[in-house]
Amino acid sequence: MFIDPNYNQVITKKSTDMERVKPMNISTSLHHTPVIAAENYAQVDGRYARNTDVSGISLGLGQGKDQGKAGISAKIWRTAGESTSDPTEELPIHRVLDLALLICRSSLHFQDAYRLPKLYDPDHPLIDRIGLQGAAMNVSVCTDNPAIDQDIKRFAHALNEDGEMIGERLRILARLLEEMGY
């Protein structure tokens, strides 16, 4: 297993086959439209790093049940061909924590995003690189989304609308982490 520098993709060796973990493919037909993504998640996926069926994680707009109101949702993107018929999904605890990291870093970005005309810099969509497991999870604005300029505004609005609810949970999380010695 190695990282192909030409494609920035993970290569895993299975028997005599070489298989690329495909980059996150953005689908506009799903109920989740990605706005912030970690498209290189395969490199830092806990004990499954570099040998995973997950190509990325994202935060985006999900179609809410409240009269079509969009809310923020998280998504784990599976490698093409991987699907499950189970309507529920069991998540390893490290993925839950990685989603929390993505939420925290995204929230931090949007605290100052008003300074940018499009709420992000189209020439530099990378928000941060979070060091994990000897690699880094790239947190970026998902410029593969063809409607990103409109969707990022809707995302920021939804984040602001739910700010009190999200903030309450983040404060509790911060307090618990401090009590645990982190």
mmCIF file of C-alpha atoms in Angstrom:
data_model
loop_
_atom_site.group_PDB
_atom_site.id
_atom_site.type_symbol
_atom_site.label_atom_id
_atom_site.label_comp_id
_atom_site.label_asym_id
_atom_site.label_seq_id
_atom_site.Cartn_x
_atom_site.Cartn_y
_atom_site.Cartn_z
ATOM 1 C CA MET A 1 0.000 0.000 0.000
ATOM 2 C CA PHE A 2 1.353 3.458 -0.921
ATOM 3 C CA ILE A 3 0.206 6.918 -1.916
ATOM 4 C CA ASP A 4 0.463 7.605 -5.624
ATOM 5 C CA PRO A 5 2.016 11.121 -5.760
ATOM 6 C CA ASN A 6 0.684 11.729 -9.274
ATOM 7 C CA TYR A 7 -2.915 11.289 -8.222
ATOM 8 C CA ASN A 8 -2.735 11.919 -4.442
ATOM 9 C CA GLN A 9 -4.701 8.701 -4.097
ATOM 10 C CA VAL A 10 -4.177 5.701 -1.926
ATOM 11 C CA ILE A 11 -3.102 2.474 -3.588
ATOM 12 C CA THR A 12 -3.729 -0.778 -1.766
ATOM 13 C CA LYS A 13 -2.309 -4.135 -2.720
ATOM 14 C CA LYS A 14 -4.814 -6.962 -2.661
ATOM 15 C CA SER A 15 -3.370 -10.238 -3.874
ATOM 16 C CA THR A 16 -1.855 -9.281 -7.213
ATOM 17 C CA ASP A 17 -4.332 -6.494 -7.933
ATOM 18 C CA MET A 18 -3.670 -2.809 -7.430
ATOM 19 C CA GLU A 19 -6.802 -0.874 -6.612
ATOM 20 C CA ARG A 20 -7.178 2.873 -6.279
ATOM 21 C CA VAL A 21 -9.406 4.302 -3.597
ATOM 22 C CA LYS A 22 -11.367 6.636 -5.803
ATOM 23 C CA PRO A 23 -11.675 10.272 -4.791
ATOM 24 C CA MET A 24 -15.004 11.435 -3.467
ATOM 25 C CA ASN A 25 -17.522 11.691 -6.297
ATOM 26 C CA ILE A 26 -20.029 14.476 -5.825
ATOM 27 C CA SER A 27 -23.559 13.515 -6.732
ATOM 28 C CA THR A 28 -26.112 16.247 -7.273
ATOM 29 C CA SER A 29 -28.963 13.746 -7.213
ATOM 30 C CA LEU A 30 -28.629 12.951 -3.508
ATOM 31 C CA HIS A 31 -30.415 14.672 -0.646
ATOM 32 C CA HIS A 32 -27.015 15.793 0.693
ATOM 33 C CA THR A 33 -25.174 18.509 -1.214
ATOM 34 C CA PRO A 34 -21.588 18.812 0.085
ATOM 35 C CA VAL A 35 -20.247 22.253 0.991
ATOM 36 C CA ILE A 36 -17.257 21.428 3.235
ATOM 37 C CA ALA A 37 -15.412 18.172 2.587
ATOM 38 C CA ALA A 38 -12.430 16.069 3.561
ATOM 39 C CA GLU A 39 -11.911 14.388 0.212
ATOM 40 C CA ASN A 40 -8.684 12.649 1.217
ATOM 41 C CA TYR A 41 -10.262 10.938 4.211
ATOM 42 C CA ALA A 42 -9.038 7.509 3.079
ATOM 43 C CA GLN A 43 -5.556 8.509 4.283
ATOM 44 C CA VAL A 44 -6.656 9.140 7.884
ATOM 45 C CA ASP A 45 -9.595 6.750 8.431
ATOM 46 C CA GLY A 46 -8.467 5.374 11.797
ATOM 47 C CA ARG A 47 -7.342 1.756 11.755
ATOM 48 C CA TYR A 48 -8.733 1.526 8.205
ATOM 49 C CA ALA A 49 -6.448 4.281 6.893
ATOM 50 C CA ARG A 50 -5.219 3.619 3.362
ATOM 51 C CA ASN A 51 -7.324 0.446 3.220
ATOM 52 C CA THR A 52 -10.870 1.733 3.518
ATOM 53 C CA ASP A 53 -14.153 1.799 1.668
ATOM 54 C CA VAL A 54 -14.668 5.457 2.669
ATOM 55 C CA SER A 55 -13.389 8.031 0.202
ATOM 56 C CA GLY A 56 -14.464 11.189 2.029
ATOM 57 C CA ILE A 57 -16.609 12.865 4.644
ATOM 58 C CA SER A 58 -18.555 16.056 4.205
ATOM 59 C CA LEU A 59 -20.874 18.591 5.730
ATOM 60 C CA GLY A 60 -23.509 19.993 3.478
ATOM 61 C CA LEU A 61 -27.115 20.786 2.904
ATOM 62 C CA GLY A 62 -29.672 18.109 3.544
ATOM 63 C CA GLN A 63 -33.283 18.485 2.600
ATOM 64 C CA GLY A 64 -35.126 19.122 5.858
ATOM 65 C CA LYS A 65 -38.579 17.844 6.634
ATOM 66 C CA ASP A 66 -39.753 21.381 7.521
ATOM 67 C CA GLN A 67 -41.401 22.587 4.303
ATOM 68 C CA GLY A 68 -38.288 22.035 2.204
ATOM 69 C CA LYS A 69 -36.036 23.941 4.624
ATOM 70 C CA ALA A 70 -32.420 22.929 4.134
ATOM 71 C CA GLY A 71 -30.472 21.941 7.213
ATOM 72 C CA ILE A 72 -26.860 20.948 7.711
ATOM 73 C CA SER A 73 -26.106 17.249 7.491
ATOM 74 C CA ALA A 74 -23.008 15.065 7.509
ATOM 75 C CA LYS A 75 -22.224 12.343 4.995
ATOM 76 C CA ILE A 76 -19.730 9.522 4.750
ATOM 77 C CA TRP A 77 -18.879 8.903 1.087
ATOM 78 C CA ARG A 78 -18.252 5.281 0.178
ATOM 79 C CA THR A 79 -16.020 4.128 -2.630
ATOM 80 C CA ALA A 80 -17.901 3.480 -5.869
ATOM 81 C CA GLY A 81 -19.498 0.064 -5.848
ATOM 82 C CA GLU A 82 -19.810 -0.062 -2.070
ATOM 83 C CA SER A 83 -23.388 0.143 -0.923
ATOM 84 C CA THR A 84 -25.576 -1.168 1.798
ATOM 85 C CA SER A 85 -29.254 -1.963 1.796
ATOM 86 C CA ASP A 86 -29.446 -1.353 5.546
ATOM 87 C CA PRO A 87 -31.183 1.988 6.182
ATOM 88 C CA THR A 88 -29.024 2.523 9.275
ATOM 89 C CA GLU A 89 -25.270 2.670 9.476
ATOM 90 C CA GLU A 90 -22.963 1.731 12.293
ATOM 91 C CA LEU A 91 -20.058 4.171 12.580
ATOM 92 C CA PRO A 92 -16.699 3.374 14.149
ATOM 93 C CA ILE A 93 -16.113 5.838 16.983
ATOM 94 C CA HIS A 94 -13.127 7.463 15.250
ATOM 95 C CA ARG A 95 -15.376 8.477 12.323
ATOM 96 C CA VAL A 96 -17.807 10.124 14.734
ATOM 97 C CA LEU A 97 -14.883 12.074 16.215
ATOM 98 C CA ASP A 98 -13.564 12.950 12.742
ATOM 99 C CA LEU A 99 -17.002 14.308 11.838
ATOM 100 C CA ALA A 100 -16.867 16.365 15.060
ATOM 101 C CA LEU A 101 -13.472 17.735 13.964
ATOM 102 C CA LEU A 102 -14.966 18.626 10.579
ATOM 103 C CA ILE A 103 -17.905 20.368 12.278
ATOM 104 C CA CYS A 104 -15.639 22.344 14.622
ATOM 105 C CA ARG A 105 -13.232 23.445 11.884
ATOM 106 C CA SER A 106 -16.098 24.385 9.580
ATOM 107 C CA SER A 107 -17.783 26.415 12.318
ATOM 108 C CA LEU A 108 -14.512 28.218 12.968
ATOM 109 C CA HIS A 109 -14.170 29.028 9.257
ATOM 110 C CA PHE A 110 -17.650 30.546 9.098
ATOM 111 C CA GLN A 111 -16.960 32.836 12.077
ATOM 112 C CA ASP A 112 -14.724 34.905 9.768
ATOM 113 C CA ALA A 113 -16.064 33.921 6.343
ATOM 114 C CA TYR A 114 -18.129 37.116 6.085
ATOM 115 C CA ARG A 115 -14.873 38.887 5.201
ATOM 116 C CA LEU A 116 -14.692 36.973 1.917
ATOM 117 C CA PRO A 117 -17.080 38.007 -0.899
ATOM 118 C CA LYS A 118 -18.055 34.381 -1.628
ATOM 119 C CA LEU A 119 -17.568 33.164 1.976
ATOM 120 C CA TYR A 120 -14.464 31.336 0.741
ATOM 121 C CA ASP A 121 -11.478 31.991 -1.509
ATOM 122 C CA PRO A 122 -12.136 30.238 -4.859
ATOM 123 C CA ASP A 123 -8.391 30.308 -5.613
ATOM 124 C CA HIS A 124 -7.561 28.641 -2.278
ATOM 125 C CA PRO A 125 -10.519 26.474 -1.172
ATOM 126 C CA LEU A 126 -8.420 24.585 1.416
ATOM 127 C CA ILE A 127 -9.553 25.740 4.864
ATOM 128 C CA ASP A 128 -7.157 23.681 6.974
ATOM 129 C CA ARG A 129 -5.111 20.512 7.210
ATOM 130 C CA ILE A 130 -5.796 18.631 10.431
ATOM 131 C CA GLY A 131 -2.898 16.354 11.318
ATOM 132 C CA LEU A 132 -4.009 12.781 12.029
ATOM 133 C CA GLN A 133 -2.092 9.499 12.005
ATOM 134 C CA GLY A 134 1.025 10.845 10.308
ATOM 135 C CA ALA A 135 -1.048 12.358 7.494
ATOM 136 C CA ALA A 136 -3.512 15.231 7.351
ATOM 137 C CA MET A 137 -7.227 15.501 6.755
ATOM 138 C CA ASN A 138 -7.746 18.291 4.228
ATOM 139 C CA VAL A 139 -10.768 20.416 5.104
ATOM 140 C CA SER A 140 -11.858 22.291 1.985
ATOM 141 C CA VAL A 141 -14.756 24.068 0.411
ATOM 142 C CA CYS A 142 -16.197 21.541 -2.022
ATOM 143 C CA THR A 143 -15.580 23.305 -5.328
ATOM 144 C CA ASP A 144 -16.686 20.168 -7.214
ATOM 145 C CA ASN A 145 -20.211 21.198 -6.241
ATOM 146 C CA PRO A 146 -21.442 23.112 -9.322
ATOM 147 C CA ALA A 147 -23.711 25.311 -7.172
ATOM 148 C CA ILE A 148 -21.141 25.976 -4.431
ATOM 149 C CA ASP A 149 -21.529 29.765 -4.510
ATOM 150 C CA GLN A 150 -25.240 29.509 -3.679
ATOM 151 C CA ASP A 151 -24.939 26.443 -1.456
ATOM 152 C CA ILE A 152 -22.231 27.938 0.760
ATOM 153 C CA LYS A 153 -24.505 30.922 1.451
ATOM 154 C CA ARG A 154 -27.375 28.580 2.332
ATOM 155 C CA PHE A 155 -24.988 26.530 4.507
ATOM 156 C CA ALA A 156 -23.791 29.651 6.362
ATOM 157 C CA HIS A 157 -27.406 30.729 6.876
ATOM 158 C CA ALA A 158 -28.390 27.292 8.237
ATOM 159 C CA LEU A 159 -25.320 27.288 10.501
ATOM 160 C CA ASN A 160 -26.330 30.717 11.804
ATOM 161 C CA GLU A 161 -29.975 29.671 12.272
ATOM 162 C CA ASP A 162 -28.901 26.632 14.312
ATOM 163 C CA GLY A 163 -26.049 28.488 16.027
ATOM 164 C CA GLU A 164 -27.576 28.445 19.501
ATOM 165 C CA MET A 165 -28.348 24.718 19.354
ATOM 166 C CA ILE A 166 -24.923 23.829 17.909
ATOM 167 C CA GLY A 167 -23.133 26.194 20.302
ATOM 168 C CA GLU A 168 -24.810 24.589 23.313
ATOM 169 C CA ARG A 169 -23.540 21.176 22.266
ATOM 170 C CA LEU A 170 -20.042 22.442 21.474
ATOM 171 C CA ARG A 171 -19.811 24.120 24.908
ATOM 172 C CA ILE A 172 -20.849 20.860 26.588
ATOM 173 C CA LEU A 173 -18.333 18.947 24.477
ATOM 174 C CA ALA A 174 -15.587 21.454 25.400
ATOM 175 C CA ARG A 175 -16.452 21.148 29.097
ATOM 176 C CA LEU A 176 -16.453 17.346 28.981
ATOM 177 C CA LEU A 177 -13.138 17.262 27.116
ATOM 178 C CA GLU A 178 -11.630 19.582 29.718
ATOM 179 C CA GLU A 179 -12.975 17.404 32.548
ATOM 180 C CA MET A 180 -11.403 14.389 30.838
ATOM 181 C CA GLY A 181 -8.048 16.160 30.802
ATOM 182 C CA TYR A 182 -7.890 17.050 27.102
#
